[in-house]
Every structure is written in C-alpha cells, then in structure tokens.
Short mmCIF file of C-alpha atoms in Angstrom, two decimals:
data_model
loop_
_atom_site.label_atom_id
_atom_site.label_comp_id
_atom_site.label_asym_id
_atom_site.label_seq_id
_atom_site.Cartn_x
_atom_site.Cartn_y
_atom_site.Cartn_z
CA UNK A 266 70.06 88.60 69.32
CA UNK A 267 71.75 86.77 72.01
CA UNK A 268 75.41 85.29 71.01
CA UNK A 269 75.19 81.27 70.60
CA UNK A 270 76.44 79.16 73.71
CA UNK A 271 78.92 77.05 72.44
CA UNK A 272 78.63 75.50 76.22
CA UNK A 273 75.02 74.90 76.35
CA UNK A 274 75.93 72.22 72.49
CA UNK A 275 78.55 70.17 74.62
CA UNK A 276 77.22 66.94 75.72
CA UNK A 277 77.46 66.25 79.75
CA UNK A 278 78.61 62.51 79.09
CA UNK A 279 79.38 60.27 75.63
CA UNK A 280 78.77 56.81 75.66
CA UNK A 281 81.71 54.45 74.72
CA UNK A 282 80.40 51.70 72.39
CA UNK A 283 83.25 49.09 72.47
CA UNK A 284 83.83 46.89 69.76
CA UNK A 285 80.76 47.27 67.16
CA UNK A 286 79.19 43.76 66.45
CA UNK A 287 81.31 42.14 68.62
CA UNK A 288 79.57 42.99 71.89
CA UNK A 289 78.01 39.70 72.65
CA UNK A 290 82.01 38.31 72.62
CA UNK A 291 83.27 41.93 74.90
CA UNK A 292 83.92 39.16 78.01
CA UNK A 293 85.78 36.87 76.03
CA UNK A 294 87.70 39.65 74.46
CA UNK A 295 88.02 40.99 77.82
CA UNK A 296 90.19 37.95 79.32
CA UNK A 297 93.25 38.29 76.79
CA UNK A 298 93.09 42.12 77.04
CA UNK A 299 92.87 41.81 80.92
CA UNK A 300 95.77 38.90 80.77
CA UNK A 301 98.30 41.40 78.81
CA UNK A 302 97.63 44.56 80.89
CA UNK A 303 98.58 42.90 84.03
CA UNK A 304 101.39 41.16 82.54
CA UNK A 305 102.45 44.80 81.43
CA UNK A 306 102.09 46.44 84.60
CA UNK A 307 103.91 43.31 86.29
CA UNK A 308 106.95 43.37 83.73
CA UNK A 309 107.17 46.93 83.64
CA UNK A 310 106.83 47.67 87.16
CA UNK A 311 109.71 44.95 87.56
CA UNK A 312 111.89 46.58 85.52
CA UNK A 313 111.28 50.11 87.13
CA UNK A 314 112.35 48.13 90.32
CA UNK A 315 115.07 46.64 89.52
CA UNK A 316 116.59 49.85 87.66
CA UNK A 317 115.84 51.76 90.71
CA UNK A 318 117.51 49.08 93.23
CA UNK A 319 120.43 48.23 91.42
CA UNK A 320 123.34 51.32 91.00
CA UNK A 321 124.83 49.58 88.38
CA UNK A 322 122.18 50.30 86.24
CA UNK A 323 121.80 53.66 86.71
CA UNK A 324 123.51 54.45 83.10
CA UNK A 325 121.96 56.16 80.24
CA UNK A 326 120.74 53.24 78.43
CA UNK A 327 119.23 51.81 81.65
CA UNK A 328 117.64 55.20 82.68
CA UNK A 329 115.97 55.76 79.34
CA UNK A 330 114.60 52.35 79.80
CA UNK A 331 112.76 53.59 82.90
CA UNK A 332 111.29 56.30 81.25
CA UNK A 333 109.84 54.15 78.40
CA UNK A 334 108.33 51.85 81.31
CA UNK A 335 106.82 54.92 83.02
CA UNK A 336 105.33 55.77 79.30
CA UNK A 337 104.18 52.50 78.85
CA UNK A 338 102.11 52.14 81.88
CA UNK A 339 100.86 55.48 81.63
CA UNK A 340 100.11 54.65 77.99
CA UNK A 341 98.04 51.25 78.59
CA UNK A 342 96.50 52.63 82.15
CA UNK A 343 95.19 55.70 80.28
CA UNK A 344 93.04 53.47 78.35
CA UNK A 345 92.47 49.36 79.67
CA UNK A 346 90.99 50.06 82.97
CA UNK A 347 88.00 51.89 81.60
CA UNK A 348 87.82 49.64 78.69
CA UNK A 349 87.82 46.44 81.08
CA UNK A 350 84.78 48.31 83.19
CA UNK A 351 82.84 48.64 79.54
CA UNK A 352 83.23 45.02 78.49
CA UNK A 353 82.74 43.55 82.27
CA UNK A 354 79.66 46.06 83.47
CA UNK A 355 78.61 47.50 80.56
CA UNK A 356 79.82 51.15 82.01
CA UNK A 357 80.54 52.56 78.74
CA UNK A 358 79.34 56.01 79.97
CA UNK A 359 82.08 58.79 80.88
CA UNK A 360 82.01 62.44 80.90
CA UNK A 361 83.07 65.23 78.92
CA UNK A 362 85.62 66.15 80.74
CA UNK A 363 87.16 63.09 81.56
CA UNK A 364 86.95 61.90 78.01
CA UNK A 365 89.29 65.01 77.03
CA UNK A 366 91.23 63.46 79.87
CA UNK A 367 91.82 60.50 78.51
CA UNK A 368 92.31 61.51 74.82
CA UNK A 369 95.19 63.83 75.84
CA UNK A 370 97.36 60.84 77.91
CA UNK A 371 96.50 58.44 75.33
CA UNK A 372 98.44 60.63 72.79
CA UNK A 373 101.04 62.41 74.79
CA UNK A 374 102.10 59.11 75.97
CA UNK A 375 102.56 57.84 72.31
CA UNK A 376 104.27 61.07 71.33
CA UNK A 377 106.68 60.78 74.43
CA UNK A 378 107.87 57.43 74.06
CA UNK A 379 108.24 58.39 69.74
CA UNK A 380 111.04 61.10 71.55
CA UNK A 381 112.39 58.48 74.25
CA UNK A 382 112.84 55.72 71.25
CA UNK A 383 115.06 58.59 69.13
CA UNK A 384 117.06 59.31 72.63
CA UNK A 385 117.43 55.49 73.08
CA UNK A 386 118.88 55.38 69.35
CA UNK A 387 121.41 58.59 69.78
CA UNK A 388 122.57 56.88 73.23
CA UNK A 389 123.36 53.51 71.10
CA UNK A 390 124.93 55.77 68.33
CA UNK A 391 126.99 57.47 70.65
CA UNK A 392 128.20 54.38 72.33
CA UNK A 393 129.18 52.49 69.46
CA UNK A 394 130.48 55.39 67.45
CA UNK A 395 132.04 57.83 69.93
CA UNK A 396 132.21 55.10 72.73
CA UNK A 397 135.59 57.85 74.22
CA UNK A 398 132.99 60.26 74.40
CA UNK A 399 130.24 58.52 75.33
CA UNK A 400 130.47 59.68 79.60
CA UNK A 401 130.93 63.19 78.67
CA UNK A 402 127.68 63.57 76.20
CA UNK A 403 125.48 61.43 77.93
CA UNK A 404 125.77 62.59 81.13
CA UNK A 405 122.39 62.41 83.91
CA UNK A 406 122.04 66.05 83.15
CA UNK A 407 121.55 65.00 79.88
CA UNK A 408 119.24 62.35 80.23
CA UNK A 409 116.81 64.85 82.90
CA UNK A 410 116.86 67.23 79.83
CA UNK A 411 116.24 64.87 77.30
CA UNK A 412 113.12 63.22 79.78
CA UNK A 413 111.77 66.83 79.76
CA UNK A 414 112.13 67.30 76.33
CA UNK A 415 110.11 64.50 75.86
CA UNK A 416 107.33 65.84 78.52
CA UNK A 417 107.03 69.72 77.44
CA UNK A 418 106.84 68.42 73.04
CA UNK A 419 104.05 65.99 74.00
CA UNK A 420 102.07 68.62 75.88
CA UNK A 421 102.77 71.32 73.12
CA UNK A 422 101.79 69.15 70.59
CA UNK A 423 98.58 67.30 72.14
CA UNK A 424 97.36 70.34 74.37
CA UNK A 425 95.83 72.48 71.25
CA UNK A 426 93.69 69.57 70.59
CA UNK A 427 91.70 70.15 73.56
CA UNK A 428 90.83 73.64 72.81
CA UNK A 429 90.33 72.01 69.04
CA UNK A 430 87.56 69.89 70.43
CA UNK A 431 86.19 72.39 72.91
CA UNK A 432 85.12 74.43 70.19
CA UNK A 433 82.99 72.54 68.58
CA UNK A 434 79.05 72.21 69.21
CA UNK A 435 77.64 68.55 69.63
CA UNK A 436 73.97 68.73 68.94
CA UNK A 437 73.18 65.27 70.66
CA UNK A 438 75.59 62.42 69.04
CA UNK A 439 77.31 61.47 71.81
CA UNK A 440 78.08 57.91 70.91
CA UNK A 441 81.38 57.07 70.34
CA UNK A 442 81.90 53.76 68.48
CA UNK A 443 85.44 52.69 70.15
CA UNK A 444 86.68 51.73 73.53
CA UNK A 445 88.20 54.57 74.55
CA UNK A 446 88.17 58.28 73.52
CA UNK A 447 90.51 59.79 70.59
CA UNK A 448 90.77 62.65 69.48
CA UNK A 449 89.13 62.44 65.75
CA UNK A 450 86.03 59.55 67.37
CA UNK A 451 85.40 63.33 69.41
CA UNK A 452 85.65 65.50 66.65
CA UNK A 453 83.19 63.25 64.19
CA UNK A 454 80.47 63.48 66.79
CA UNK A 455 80.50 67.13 66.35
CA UNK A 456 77.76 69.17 63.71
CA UNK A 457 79.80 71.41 62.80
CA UNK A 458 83.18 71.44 60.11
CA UNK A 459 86.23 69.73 61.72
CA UNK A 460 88.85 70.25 58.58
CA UNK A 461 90.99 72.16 61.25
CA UNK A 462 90.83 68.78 63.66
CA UNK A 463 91.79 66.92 61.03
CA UNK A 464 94.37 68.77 59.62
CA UNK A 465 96.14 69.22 63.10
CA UNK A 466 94.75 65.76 64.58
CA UNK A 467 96.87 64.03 61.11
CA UNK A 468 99.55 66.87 60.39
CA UNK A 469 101.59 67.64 63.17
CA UNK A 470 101.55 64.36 65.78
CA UNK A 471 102.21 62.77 62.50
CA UNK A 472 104.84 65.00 61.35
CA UNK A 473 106.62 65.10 64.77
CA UNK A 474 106.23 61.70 64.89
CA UNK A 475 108.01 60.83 61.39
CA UNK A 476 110.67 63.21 62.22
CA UNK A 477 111.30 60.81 65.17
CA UNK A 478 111.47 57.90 62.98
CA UNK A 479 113.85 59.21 60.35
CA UNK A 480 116.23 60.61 62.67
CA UNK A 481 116.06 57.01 64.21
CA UNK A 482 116.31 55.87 60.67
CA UNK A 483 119.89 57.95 59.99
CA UNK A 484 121.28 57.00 63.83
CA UNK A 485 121.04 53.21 62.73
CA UNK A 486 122.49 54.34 59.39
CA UNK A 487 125.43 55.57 60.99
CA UNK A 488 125.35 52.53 63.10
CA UNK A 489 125.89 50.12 60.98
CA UNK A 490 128.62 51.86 58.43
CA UNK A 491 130.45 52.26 62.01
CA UNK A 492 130.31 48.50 62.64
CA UNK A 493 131.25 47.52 59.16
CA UNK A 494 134.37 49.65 59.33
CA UNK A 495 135.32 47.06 62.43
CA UNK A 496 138.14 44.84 62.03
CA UNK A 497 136.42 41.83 64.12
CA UNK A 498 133.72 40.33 63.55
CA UNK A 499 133.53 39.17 66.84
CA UNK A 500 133.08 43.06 67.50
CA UNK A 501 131.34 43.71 64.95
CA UNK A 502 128.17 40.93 66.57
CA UNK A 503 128.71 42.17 70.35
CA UNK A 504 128.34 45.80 69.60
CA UNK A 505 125.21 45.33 67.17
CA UNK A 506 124.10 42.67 69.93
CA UNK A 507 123.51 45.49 72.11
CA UNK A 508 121.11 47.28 69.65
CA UNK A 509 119.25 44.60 68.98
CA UNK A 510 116.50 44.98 72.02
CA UNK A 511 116.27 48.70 70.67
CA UNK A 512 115.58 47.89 67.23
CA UNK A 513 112.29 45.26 68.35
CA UNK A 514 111.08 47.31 70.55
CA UNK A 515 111.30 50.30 67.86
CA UNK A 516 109.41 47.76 65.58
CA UNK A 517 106.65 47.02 68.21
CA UNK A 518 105.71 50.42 68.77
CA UNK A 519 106.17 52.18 65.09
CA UNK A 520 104.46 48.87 63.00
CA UNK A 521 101.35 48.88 65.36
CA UNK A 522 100.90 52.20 65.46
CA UNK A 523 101.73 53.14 61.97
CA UNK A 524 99.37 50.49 60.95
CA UNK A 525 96.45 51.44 62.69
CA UNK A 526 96.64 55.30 61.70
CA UNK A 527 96.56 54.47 57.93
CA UNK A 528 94.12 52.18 57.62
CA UNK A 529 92.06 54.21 60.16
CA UNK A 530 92.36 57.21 57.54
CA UNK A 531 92.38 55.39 54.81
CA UNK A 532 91.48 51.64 55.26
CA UNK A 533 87.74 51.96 54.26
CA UNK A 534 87.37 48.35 53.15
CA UNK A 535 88.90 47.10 56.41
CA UNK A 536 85.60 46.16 59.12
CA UNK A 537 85.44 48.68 62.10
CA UNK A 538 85.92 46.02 64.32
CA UNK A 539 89.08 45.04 62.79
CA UNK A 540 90.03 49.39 63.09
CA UNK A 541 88.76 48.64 67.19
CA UNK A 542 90.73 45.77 67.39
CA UNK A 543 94.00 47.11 66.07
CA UNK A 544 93.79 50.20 68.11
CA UNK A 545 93.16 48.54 71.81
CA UNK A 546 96.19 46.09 70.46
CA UNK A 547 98.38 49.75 69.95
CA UNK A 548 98.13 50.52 73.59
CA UNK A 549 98.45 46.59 75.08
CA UNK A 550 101.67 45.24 72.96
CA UNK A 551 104.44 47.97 73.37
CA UNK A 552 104.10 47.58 77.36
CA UNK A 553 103.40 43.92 77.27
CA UNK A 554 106.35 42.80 75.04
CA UNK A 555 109.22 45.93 76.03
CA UNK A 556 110.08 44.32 79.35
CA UNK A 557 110.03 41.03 77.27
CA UNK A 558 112.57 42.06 74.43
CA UNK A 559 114.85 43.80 77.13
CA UNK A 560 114.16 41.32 80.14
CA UNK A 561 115.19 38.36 77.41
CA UNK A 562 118.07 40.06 75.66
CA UNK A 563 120.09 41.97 77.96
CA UNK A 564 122.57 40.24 80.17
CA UNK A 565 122.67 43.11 82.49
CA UNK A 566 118.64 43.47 83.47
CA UNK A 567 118.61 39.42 83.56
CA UNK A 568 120.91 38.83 86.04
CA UNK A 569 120.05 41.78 87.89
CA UNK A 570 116.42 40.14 87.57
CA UNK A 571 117.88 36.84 88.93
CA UNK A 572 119.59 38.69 91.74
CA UNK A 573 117.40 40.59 93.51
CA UNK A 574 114.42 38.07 93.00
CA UNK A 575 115.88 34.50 92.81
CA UNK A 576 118.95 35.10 95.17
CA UNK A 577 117.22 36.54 98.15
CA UNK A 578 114.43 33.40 98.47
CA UNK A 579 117.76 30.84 97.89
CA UNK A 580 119.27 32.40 100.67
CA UNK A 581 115.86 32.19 102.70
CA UNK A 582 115.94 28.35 101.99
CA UNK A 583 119.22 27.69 103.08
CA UNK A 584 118.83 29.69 106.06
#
C-alpha cells in the first residue's frame, strides 16, 4: 500500500471570510481601518525620518524607537493591505503559501516588539538608576545586538509553527472565518488532531511573551524605589517624566493583545465578530497611537519634528 500524501490533503488557496455577519457593513468598517493604517504608516514613517536625519537622536532610547516603528509597520502591513482588498473587492482568496506567509510576520512582529519594549525598559532603568554608567552599557554595539536578539527569538519561536501547520492534512475546509491568517484559524481547518498546535501555538509565544512582561514588570520596580530614594521632587517628576511615553505605549500593545488572546481561548460567550474586531484593532492601535504617545510627550522628537518640517517651509516664505 502506497504511503499517504500529506501534499496531495493541503488546500491550493483558503478563503478569508472577514468579519462574520458583519459583511454587508465590511466598506464602512473599511474607512476607519483604512484611516488608521495610513495615519500609522505616516506617523511612523515620520519618526523613522526624523531619527535618521537628526544626529542628536541617534541615542539608545531614540534608536530603539526606530526599531519599534520598523515593527510596527511591518506588524500592521503584514495584515491591513490584504484585509482592505477583502472588504473593498471581495478578494478574500489567498494561497497556501502566502497565508503561512502572513501568519509568520503577523507573529514575529508581535514577539519582536514584546523584546524591543523589555530593551526600551532596561535602557530607562539604566538611565535613571546607573545614569554614570549609562554610555558604557548602552553602547550602539549594544543596541545592534539587542535588535538581533530581537530578530533571531522571533524566528526561533514562530518558525516551528510552519512546519506545525505543514503537517497537517486539510480534507477541503478551507474557509477561514477572520481577516487575515493566524496560526490556530489554520490549524482548526485541519481533520486531523492539532493538541501539538495548540500546545506550542498557546505555550511558548505566550511564555516568551510573559517573561517579557515581568522582566518589564521588575525594571519599573526598580524604577520607581530609585526615584523615591530622590531628594527632589522636582527630580523625582523629570526623571519619571521621561518614562512616561514607555509605560503607554507598553499599555497599548500588552492590554490589546493580552485581551484578545484570552477571550479568543477562552471568551466563548463573547460574539465572533467582537473576537474579529478585537484582533484587526491588535495590529492597527500600537502603530497608530506609538508615534502619538512619543511624538506628544517627548520634547526631543517634537522639536526635532518642528525643525526639520515647520522650519524649512518658514524659511521658504521669507525667502
């Protein structure tokens, strides 16, 4: 007897539903969605700008700020675009292969930014509590390494999910009821047991990922019993003041996400459409509203803002 062709049970294309019972309202949802990914591409791609045009700026803080632009646009252009095609043309179709595609950014670019949020938190808890030794830890060999640490734990982590979902044999359900592709909307489409896709897809993203937050978790510990031990309080409000942009933009992206993973897994009374919802908001706030926080409460990026976009046209005018 011939072995079984695992090949011959994948399907050539799946068919991306979009929202379920909502798809009568997929253009009006389509206009906010649409609004928010071009403000994030806009915002972000003028921070990457000014970062890269300004020397000043090319400090830790500022250069981990690039990286969680790059991982913000790669995170929300991953995903929108094709999701914009679906609710505007109705081209919910896309292939194997390309869905695989798509499953692996949209998860390495959460778990990179989880590492470039805990880098962004020791570079704050160095500052404030070594600030003599701040130049000779965080130096721009350390912030490459720390970038490709960030890059090579993604891909180990989220790679093994592709062979996890190669495996299995699809015997004709190739409907997936979301707007883009994930790993576990894949895996339930399959006829065969997926325990092992579960138990990796929720285990060890989500342990990484919570080992991310509570080292964040202890850095702002630390944090705060070194401000308290200032004499000022004048001190006490600039140096927290400069943690601040940190801490919302931590919120934005752990809340969200957080959110949506448990009551996906265990939400059962929540609507699916409310699950869809969530989800395409996961991948649209953190790179709409992180140029936002840090645009609107650092000093440094705003007037660099001001100077290399305002000052040029003044000086246009008066010439």
């Amino acid at each position: 007897m011939p072995p079984f062709n695992l090949t011959s049970m994948t399907p050539a294309t799946f068919i991306l539903a979009g929202i379920p019972g909502m798809e009568k309202s997929h253009i009006w949802i389509s206009i906010p969605f649409c609004s928010m990914y071009l403000a994030g591409l806009l915002g972000n791609g003028v921070m990457l700008f000014v970062i890269r045009t300004e020397r000043s700026l090319h400090q830790p803080m500022y250069l981990f700020l690039s990286m969680l632009a790059i991982v913000d646009l790669m995170l929300s252009t991953t995903t929108v675009p094709k999701m914009l095609a679906l609710f505007w043309f109705s081209a919910g179709e896309i292939s194997f292969g390309a869905c695989l595609t798509q499953m692996f950014f949209l998860h390495f670019s959460f778990s990179a930014e989880s590492v470039i949020l805990l880098a962004m938190a020791f570079d704050r808890f160095v500052a404030i509590c070594y600030p003599l030794r701040y130049a000779a830890v965080l130096t721009q060999s350390a912030v490459v390494k720390t970038g490709l640490v960030a890059l090579l734990r993604s891909f180990c982590i989220i790679f093994p999910c592709i062979f996890l979902l190669k495996r299995l044999p699809f015997c004709g359900h190739n409907v997936i009821p979301h707007t883009y592709c994930e790993h576990m909307g894949i895996a339930r489409l399959a006829c065969a047991d997926i325990s092992i896709n579960i138990l990796y897809g929720l285990a060890v993203p989500f342990a990484a990922v919570v080992v991310d937050v509570v080292l964040i978790a202890v850095s702002y510990i630390l944090i705060l019993l070194a401000l308290f031990r200032l004499p000022s309080r004048t001190a006490r409000h600039k140096a927290f003041n400069t943690c601040g942009s940190h801490v919302c933009v931590i919120l934005l992206f752990y809340i969200p996400a957080f959110f949506t993973v448990l009551t996906h897994r265990f939400g059962q009374e929540i609507p699916h459409h409310v699950h869809i919802i969530l989800a395409n908001l996961y991948v649209l706030f953190p790179p709409l509203l992180n140029p936002v926080v840090y645009g609107a409460r650092t000093q440094q990026i705003k007037k660099k803002v001001v100077k290399v976009f305002i000052c040029p046209k003044s000086h246009l005018l008066q010439g």
